[in-house]
Structure formats: structure tokens, C-alpha cells
């Protein structure tokens, strides 16, 4: 279970990621799409005919490694399963669009500012 401040940081990071993605021409289709069995996808977005499933990782520092490194193989498998569920629920399973699995990494360093990195098609 995550603490209230960790959850707030995560939501803040997702808000920043959405603003960044929209500025890059993405259309946000869903936020926090949940599948009871497999978990959640932070952002589902589309751009130029590509459907992107985006995991957002926000940290206050990179002291313990890059936030994107927390998207382990096990987490990637969960995201794939939730993406399959999303396609079924939206009636897209029979005509699967081009898919992308992305990570947006955000490091908020107090007064030093914020760094955002987008890793499209990274798994």
C-alpha cells in the first residue's frame, strides 16, 4: 500500500505526463484504466494511428536508480495483459491497431526543477 504523499506524487506525475503528451500531439483516451485481475494502465493515448499504453513513474530523486527501471519484466507483462483487456472492452480485439508500450519518467528535484523523459516503444 502506498502512502498518501506517494499517491499524490504519482497523480501529479500523471498530470504532468498528460500535459506533455498533449503538447506532443497525443490524444488522451483514458487515465488509470483498470482491470480487476491484472492491474492498471496509467494512460492510454493515441497519436497518428498508434494506440499507446503508457506507464508513468515519478520520483523525488534518482538516488535509487532511474524511475523507468521500476518497470520490470513482471510489470511489463501486467501492462500487456491489461492492454489486451482494454482492446477487448473497446471492441478493438478483432482489428488491433498499431500498439506502443511507453514509459514516461519524471524526476522532481525540489527547487532544482523537474526532468521528464518519454521512452516510446520501449517494451
CSV table of N, CA and C in Angstrom, one decimal:
chain,number,residue,atom,x,y,z
A,1,UNK,N,0.8,-1.2,0.0
A,1,UNK,CA,0.0,0.0,0.0
A,1,UNK,C,0.9,1.2,0.0
A,2,UNK,N,0.5,2.2,-0.8
A,2,UNK,CA,1.4,3.4,-0.8
A,2,UNK,C,0.8,4.5,0.1
A,3,UNK,N,1.7,5.4,0.5
A,3,UNK,CA,1.2,6.4,1.4
A,3,UNK,C,0.5,7.5,0.6
A,4,UNK,N,-0.2,8.4,1.4
A,4,UNK,CA,-1.0,9.5,0.8
A,4,UNK,C,0.0,10.4,-0.1
A,5,UNK,N,1.1,10.7,0.5
A,5,UNK,CA,2.1,11.6,-0.3
A,5,UNK,C,2.6,10.9,-1.5
A,6,UNK,N,2.8,9.6,-1.5
A,6,UNK,CA,3.3,8.8,-2.6
A,6,UNK,C,2.2,8.8,-3.7
A,7,UNK,N,1.0,8.6,-3.3
A,7,UNK,CA,-0.2,8.6,-4.3
A,7,UNK,C,-0.3,10.0,-4.9
A,8,UNK,N,-0.2,11.1,-4.1
A,8,UNK,CA,-0.3,12.5,-4.6
A,8,UNK,C,0.8,12.7,-5.6
A,9,UNK,N,2.0,12.3,-5.3
A,9,UNK,CA,3.2,12.4,-6.2
A,9,UNK,C,2.9,11.7,-7.5
A,10,UNK,N,2.3,10.5,-7.4
A,10,UNK,CA,2.0,9.7,-8.6
A,10,UNK,C,1.0,10.4,-9.5
A,11,UNK,N,-0.1,11.0,-8.9
A,11,UNK,CA,-1.1,11.7,-9.6
A,11,UNK,C,-0.6,13.0,-10.2
A,12,UNK,N,0.3,13.7,-9.5
A,12,UNK,CA,0.9,14.9,-10.0
A,12,UNK,C,1.8,14.5,-11.2
A,13,UNK,N,2.5,13.4,-11.2
A,13,UNK,CA,3.3,13.0,-12.3
A,13,UNK,C,2.5,12.6,-13.5
A,14,UNK,N,1.3,11.9,-13.3
A,14,UNK,CA,0.4,11.6,-14.3
A,14,UNK,C,-0.1,12.9,-15.0
A,15,UNK,N,-0.5,13.9,-14.2
A,15,UNK,CA,-1.0,15.1,-14.7
A,15,UNK,C,0.1,15.8,-15.6
A,16,UNK,N,1.4,15.8,-15.1
A,16,UNK,CA,2.5,16.4,-15.9
A,16,UNK,C,2.6,15.6,-17.2
A,17,UNK,N,2.6,14.2,-17.1
A,17,UNK,CA,2.8,13.4,-18.3
A,17,UNK,C,1.7,13.7,-19.4
A,18,UNK,N,0.4,13.8,-18.9
A,18,UNK,CA,-0.7,14.1,-19.8
A,18,UNK,C,-0.5,15.4,-20.5
A,19,UNK,N,-0.1,16.5,-19.8
A,19,UNK,CA,0.2,17.8,-20.4
A,19,UNK,C,1.3,17.7,-21.4
A,20,UNK,N,2.4,17.0,-21.1
A,20,UNK,CA,3.5,16.8,-22.0
A,20,UNK,C,3.0,16.0,-23.3
A,21,UNK,N,2.3,14.9,-23.1
A,21,UNK,CA,1.8,14.1,-24.2
A,21,UNK,C,0.9,14.9,-25.1
A,22,UNK,N,0.0,15.7,-24.5
A,22,UNK,CA,-0.9,16.5,-25.3
A,22,UNK,C,-0.2,17.6,-26.1
A,23,UNK,N,0.8,18.1,-25.5
A,23,UNK,CA,1.7,19.1,-26.2
A,23,UNK,C,2.4,18.5,-27.4
A,24,UNK,N,2.6,17.2,-27.3
A,24,UNK,CA,3.3,16.5,-28.4
A,24,UNK,C,2.3,15.9,-29.4
A,25,UNK,N,1.0,16.2,-29.3
A,25,UNK,CA,0.0,15.8,-30.3
A,25,UNK,C,-0.7,14.5,-29.9
A,26,UNK,N,-0.5,14.0,-28.7
A,26,UNK,CA,-1.3,12.8,-28.3
A,26,UNK,C,-2.7,13.2,-27.9
A,27,UNK,N,-3.6,12.3,-28.1
A,27,UNK,CA,-5.0,12.5,-27.5
A,27,UNK,C,-5.1,11.5,-26.4
A,28,UNK,N,-5.4,12.0,-25.2
A,28,UNK,CA,-5.6,11.1,-24.0
A,28,UNK,C,-7.0,10.5,-24.1
A,29,UNK,N,-7.0,9.2,-24.1
A,29,UNK,CA,-8.2,8.4,-24.2
A,29,UNK,C,-8.7,7.9,-22.9
A,30,UNK,N,-7.8,7.5,-22.0
A,30,UNK,CA,-8.1,7.0,-20.7
A,30,UNK,C,-7.0,7.4,-19.7
A,31,UNK,N,-7.4,7.5,-18.5
A,31,UNK,CA,-6.4,7.6,-17.4
A,31,UNK,C,-6.8,6.5,-16.4
A,32,UNK,N,-5.8,5.8,-15.9
A,32,UNK,CA,-6.0,4.8,-14.8
A,32,UNK,C,-7.0,3.8,-15.2
A,33,UNK,N,-6.8,3.2,-16.4
A,33,UNK,CA,-7.7,2.2,-16.9
A,33,UNK,C,-7.4,0.9,-16.1
A,34,UNK,N,-8.4,0.4,-15.4
A,34,UNK,CA,-8.2,-0.8,-14.5
A,34,UNK,C,-8.9,-2.1,-15.0
A,35,UNK,N,-8.1,-3.1,-14.7
A,35,UNK,CA,-8.6,-4.5,-14.9
A,35,UNK,C,-8.5,-5.1,-13.5
A,36,UNK,N,-9.6,-5.5,-13.0
A,36,UNK,CA,-9.5,-6.1,-11.6
A,36,UNK,C,-8.5,-7.2,-11.5
A,37,UNK,N,-8.4,-8.0,-12.5
A,37,UNK,CA,-7.5,-9.2,-12.4
A,37,UNK,C,-6.0,-8.9,-12.6
A,38,UNK,N,-5.7,-7.9,-13.5
A,38,UNK,CA,-4.3,-7.7,-13.8
A,38,UNK,C,-3.7,-6.4,-13.4
A,39,UNK,N,-4.5,-5.4,-13.1
A,39,UNK,CA,-3.9,-4.1,-12.6
A,39,UNK,C,-4.4,-2.9,-13.5
A,40,UNK,N,-3.6,-2.0,-13.7
A,40,UNK,CA,-4.0,-0.7,-14.3
A,40,UNK,C,-2.9,-0.2,-15.3
A,41,UNK,N,-3.4,0.5,-16.2
A,41,UNK,CA,-2.5,1.3,-17.1
A,41,UNK,C,-2.7,2.8,-16.8
A,42,UNK,N,-1.6,3.5,-16.6
A,42,UNK,CA,-1.8,4.9,-16.2
A,42,UNK,C,-2.4,5.8,-17.3
A,43,UNK,N,-2.0,5.6,-18.5
A,43,UNK,CA,-2.5,6.5,-19.6
A,43,UNK,C,-2.7,5.6,-20.8
A,44,UNK,N,-3.8,5.8,-21.5
A,44,UNK,CA,-4.0,5.2,-22.8
A,44,UNK,C,-4.2,6.4,-23.7
A,45,UNK,N,-3.4,6.5,-24.8
A,45,UNK,CA,-3.4,7.7,-25.7
A,45,UNK,C,-3.2,7.3,-27.1
A,46,UNK,N,-3.6,8.2,-28.0
A,46,UNK,CA,-3.4,7.9,-29.4
A,46,UNK,C,-2.7,9.0,-30.1
A,47,UNK,N,-2.0,8.7,-31.2
A,47,UNK,CA,-1.3,9.7,-32.0
A,47,UNK,C,-1.0,9.1,-33.3
A,48,UNK,N,-1.4,9.7,-34.4
A,48,UNK,CA,-1.1,9.3,-35.8
A,48,UNK,C,-1.4,7.8,-36.0
A,49,UNK,N,-2.6,7.3,-35.5
A,49,UNK,CA,-3.0,5.9,-35.7
A,49,UNK,C,-2.3,4.9,-34.8
A,50,UNK,N,-1.5,5.3,-33.9
A,50,UNK,CA,-0.9,4.4,-32.9
A,50,UNK,C,-1.6,4.6,-31.6
A,51,UNK,N,-1.9,3.4,-31.0
A,51,UNK,CA,-2.5,3.4,-29.6
A,51,UNK,C,-1.4,3.1,-28.6
A,52,UNK,N,-1.2,4.0,-27.7
A,52,UNK,CA,-0.1,3.9,-26.8
A,52,UNK,C,-0.6,3.6,-25.4
A,53,UNK,N,0.0,2.6,-24.7
A,53,UNK,CA,-0.2,2.3,-23.3
A,53,UNK,C,1.0,2.8,-22.6
A,54,UNK,N,0.7,3.7,-21.7
A,54,UNK,CA,1.8,4.5,-21.1
A,54,UNK,C,1.9,4.3,-19.6
A,55,UNK,N,3.0,3.9,-19.1
A,55,UNK,CA,3.3,3.7,-17.6
A,55,UNK,C,4.0,5.0,-17.2
A,56,UNK,N,3.6,5.6,-16.1
A,56,UNK,CA,4.2,6.9,-15.6
A,56,UNK,C,4.9,6.5,-14.3
A,57,UNK,N,6.2,6.8,-14.2
A,57,UNK,CA,6.9,6.6,-13.0
A,57,UNK,C,7.5,8.0,-12.5
A,58,UNK,N,7.1,8.4,-11.3
A,58,UNK,CA,7.5,9.7,-10.8
A,58,UNK,C,8.3,9.5,-9.5
A,59,UNK,N,9.4,10.1,-9.4
A,59,UNK,CA,10.2,10.0,-8.1
A,59,UNK,C,10.7,11.4,-7.7
A,60,UNK,N,11.1,11.5,-6.5
A,60,UNK,CA,11.6,12.8,-6.0
A,60,UNK,C,13.1,12.9,-6.3
A,61,UNK,N,13.8,11.8,-6.6
A,61,UNK,CA,15.2,11.8,-6.9
A,61,UNK,C,15.5,10.5,-7.7
A,62,UNK,N,16.7,10.5,-8.2
A,62,UNK,CA,17.2,9.3,-8.9
A,62,UNK,C,18.2,8.5,-8.0
A,63,UNK,N,18.2,8.8,-6.7
A,63,UNK,CA,19.1,8.3,-5.8
A,63,UNK,C,19.2,6.7,-5.9
A,64,UNK,N,18.0,6.1,-6.0
A,64,UNK,CA,17.9,4.7,-6.1
A,64,UNK,C,17.7,4.1,-7.5
A,65,UNK,N,18.2,4.9,-8.5
A,65,UNK,CA,18.0,4.5,-9.9
A,65,UNK,C,17.0,5.3,-10.6
A,66,UNK,N,17.0,5.1,-11.9
A,66,UNK,CA,16.0,5.8,-12.7
A,66,UNK,C,14.6,5.3,-12.5
A,67,UNK,N,13.6,6.1,-12.5
A,67,UNK,CA,12.3,5.7,-12.3
A,67,UNK,C,11.8,4.6,-13.3
A,68,UNK,N,12.3,4.8,-14.5
A,68,UNK,CA,11.9,3.8,-15.6
A,68,UNK,C,12.3,2.4,-15.3
A,69,UNK,N,13.4,2.3,-14.5
A,69,UNK,CA,13.9,0.9,-14.1
A,69,UNK,C,13.0,0.2,-13.3
A,70,UNK,N,12.0,0.8,-12.7
A,70,UNK,CA,11.0,0.2,-11.9
A,70,UNK,C,9.9,-0.6,-12.7
A,71,UNK,N,10.0,-0.4,-14.1
A,71,UNK,CA,9.1,-1.1,-15.0
A,71,UNK,C,9.7,-2.4,-15.3
A,72,UNK,N,9.6,-3.3,-14.4
A,72,UNK,CA,10.3,-4.6,-14.6
A,72,UNK,C,9.6,-5.5,-15.6
A,73,UNK,N,10.2,-6.6,-15.9
A,73,UNK,CA,9.5,-7.6,-16.8
A,73,UNK,C,8.2,-8.0,-16.3
A,74,UNK,N,8.1,-8.2,-15.0
A,74,UNK,CA,6.8,-8.6,-14.4
A,74,UNK,C,5.7,-7.5,-14.6
A,75,UNK,N,6.1,-6.2,-14.4
A,75,UNK,CA,5.2,-5.1,-14.6
A,75,UNK,C,4.8,-5.0,-16.1
A,76,UNK,N,5.8,-5.2,-17.0
A,76,UNK,CA,5.5,-5.2,-18.4
A,76,UNK,C,4.5,-6.2,-18.8
A,77,UNK,N,4.6,-7.4,-18.3
A,77,UNK,CA,3.6,-8.5,-18.5
A,77,UNK,C,2.2,-8.1,-18.1
A,78,UNK,N,2.1,-7.4,-16.9
A,78,UNK,CA,0.8,-7.0,-16.4
A,78,UNK,C,0.2,-5.9,-17.3
A,79,UNK,N,1.1,-5.0,-17.8
A,79,UNK,CA,0.6,-4.0,-18.7
A,79,UNK,C,0.1,-4.6,-20.0
A,80,UNK,N,0.8,-5.6,-20.5
A,80,UNK,CA,0.4,-6.3,-21.7
A,80,UNK,C,-1.0,-6.9,-21.5
A,81,UNK,N,-1.2,-7.5,-20.4
A,81,UNK,CA,-2.5,-8.2,-20.1
A,81,UNK,C,-3.6,-7.2,-20.0
A,82,UNK,N,-3.3,-6.0,-19.3
A,82,UNK,CA,-4.4,-5.0,-19.2
A,82,UNK,C,-4.7,-4.4,-20.6
A,83,UNK,N,-3.6,-4.3,-21.4
A,83,UNK,CA,-3.8,-3.8,-22.8
A,83,UNK,C,-4.7,-4.7,-23.6
A,84,UNK,N,-4.5,-6.0,-23.4
A,84,UNK,CA,-5.4,-7.0,-24.1
A,84,UNK,C,-6.8,-6.8,-23.7
A,85,UNK,N,-7.0,-6.7,-22.4
A,85,UNK,CA,-8.3,-6.5,-21.8
A,85,UNK,C,-8.9,-5.2,-22.4
A,86,UNK,N,-8.2,-4.1,-22.4
A,86,UNK,CA,-8.6,-2.8,-23.0
A,86,UNK,C,-9.1,-3.0,-24.4
A,87,UNK,N,-8.3,-3.7,-25.2
A,87,UNK,CA,-8.7,-3.9,-26.6
A,87,UNK,C,-10.0,-4.7,-26.7
A,88,UNK,N,-10.2,-5.7,-25.9
A,88,UNK,CA,-11.4,-6.5,-25.8
A,88,UNK,C,-12.6,-5.6,-25.4
A,89,UNK,N,-12.4,-4.8,-24.4
A,89,UNK,CA,-13.5,-4.0,-23.8
A,89,UNK,C,-13.9,-2.9,-24.8
A,90,UNK,N,-13.0,-2.4,-25.6
A,90,UNK,CA,-13.3,-1.3,-26.6
A,90,UNK,C,-13.6,-1.8,-28.0
A,91,UNK,N,-13.7,-3.2,-28.1
A,91,UNK,CA,-14.1,-3.8,-29.4
A,91,UNK,C,-13.0,-3.7,-30.4
A,92,UNK,N,-11.8,-3.6,-30.0
A,92,UNK,CA,-10.7,-3.5,-30.9
A,92,UNK,C,-9.9,-4.8,-31.1
A,93,UNK,N,-10.3,-5.8,-30.4
A,93,UNK,CA,-9.5,-7.1,-30.4
A,93,UNK,C,-9.5,-7.7,-31.8
A,94,UNK,N,-10.6,-7.5,-32.6
A,94,UNK,CA,-10.6,-8.2,-33.9
A,94,UNK,C,-9.9,-7.4,-35.0
A,95,UNK,N,-9.6,-6.1,-34.7
A,95,UNK,CA,-8.9,-5.3,-35.7
A,95,UNK,C,-7.9,-4.4,-34.9
A,96,UNK,N,-6.9,-5.1,-34.4
A,96,UNK,CA,-5.9,-4.5,-33.5
A,96,UNK,C,-5.1,-3.4,-34.2
A,97,UNK,N,-5.2,-2.2,-33.6
A,97,UNK,CA,-4.4,-1.1,-34.2
A,97,UNK,C,-2.9,-1.3,-33.9
A,98,UNK,N,-2.1,-0.4,-34.5
A,98,UNK,CA,-0.7,-0.4,-34.1
A,98,UNK,C,-0.5,0.0,-32.7
A,99,UNK,N,0.2,-0.7,-31.9
A,99,UNK,CA,0.3,-0.5,-30.5
A,99,UNK,C,1.7,0.0,-30.1
A,100,UNK,N,1.8,0.7,-29.1
A,100,UNK,CA,3.1,1.2,-28.5
A,100,UNK,C,3.0,1.0,-27.0
A,101,UNK,N,4.1,0.6,-26.4
A,101,UNK,CA,4.1,0.5,-24.9
A,101,UNK,C,5.3,1.4,-24.5
A,102,UNK,N,4.9,2.5,-23.8
A,102,UNK,CA,5.8,3.6,-23.5
A,102,UNK,C,6.0,3.7,-21.9
A,103,UNK,N,7.0,4.4,-21.6
A,103,UNK,CA,7.2,4.8,-20.2
A,103,UNK,C,7.5,6.3,-20.2
A,104,UNK,N,6.9,7.0,-19.3
A,104,UNK,CA,7.2,8.4,-19.0
A,104,UNK,C,7.8,8.5,-17.6
A,105,UNK,N,9.0,9.0,-17.6
A,105,UNK,CA,9.8,9.0,-16.3
A,105,UNK,C,9.9,10.5,-15.9
A,106,UNK,N,9.5,10.7,-14.6
A,106,UNK,CA,9.6,12.1,-14.1
A,106,UNK,C,10.3,12.1,-12.8
A,107,UNK,N,11.3,13.0,-12.8
A,107,UNK,CA,12.1,13.2,-11.6
A,107,UNK,C,11.9,14.7,-11.1
A,108,UNK,N,11.3,14.8,-9.9
A,108,UNK,CA,11.0,16.1,-9.4
A,108,UNK,C,12.1,16.4,-8.3
A,109,UNK,N,12.9,17.4,-8.5
A,109,UNK,CA,14.1,17.6,-7.6
A,109,UNK,C,13.9,18.9,-6.9
A,110,UNK,N,12.8,19.1,-6.2
A,110,UNK,CA,12.6,20.3,-5.3
A,110,UNK,C,12.8,21.6,-6.1
A,111,UNK,N,13.7,22.4,-5.6
A,111,UNK,CA,13.9,23.7,-6.2
A,111,UNK,C,14.7,23.6,-7.5
A,112,UNK,N,15.3,22.4,-7.7
A,112,UNK,CA,16.1,22.2,-8.9
A,112,UNK,C,15.3,22.0,-10.2
A,113,UNK,N,14.0,21.8,-9.9
A,113,UNK,CA,13.1,21.6,-11.1
A,113,UNK,C,12.7,20.2,-11.3
A,114,UNK,N,12.3,20.0,-12.5
A,114,UNK,CA,11.7,18.7,-12.9
A,114,UNK,C,12.3,18.2,-14.2
A,115,UNK,N,12.6,16.9,-14.3
A,115,UNK,CA,13.0,16.3,-15.6
A,115,UNK,C,12.0,15.3,-16.0
A,116,UNK,N,11.6,15.3,-17.3
A,116,UNK,CA,10.7,14.4,-17.9
A,116,UNK,C,11.3,13.7,-19.1
A,117,UNK,N,11.3,12.4,-19.1
A,117,UNK,CA,11.8,11.6,-20.2
A,117,UNK,C,10.7,10.7,-20.7
A,118,UNK,N,10.5,10.7,-22.1
A,118,UNK,CA,9.5,9.8,-22.7
A,118,UNK,C,10.2,8.8,-23.4
A,119,UNK,N,9.9,7.5,-23.1
A,119,UNK,CA,10.5,6.4,-23.8
A,119,UNK,C,9.4,5.7,-24.6
A,120,UNK,N,9.2,6.1,-25.9
A,120,UNK,CA,8.2,5.4,-26.7
A,120,UNK,C,8.7,4.1,-27.2
A,121,UNK,N,7.7,3.2,-27.4
A,121,UNK,CA,8.0,1.8,-27.9
A,121,UNK,C,9.1,1.1,-27.1
A,122,UNK,N,9.2,1.2,-25.8
A,122,UNK,CA,10.3,0.7,-25.1
A,122,UNK,C,10.2,-0.7,-24.6
A,123,UNK,N,9.0,-1.3,-24.7
A,123,UNK,CA,8.9,-2.7,-24.4
A,123,UNK,C,7.7,-3.3,-25.2
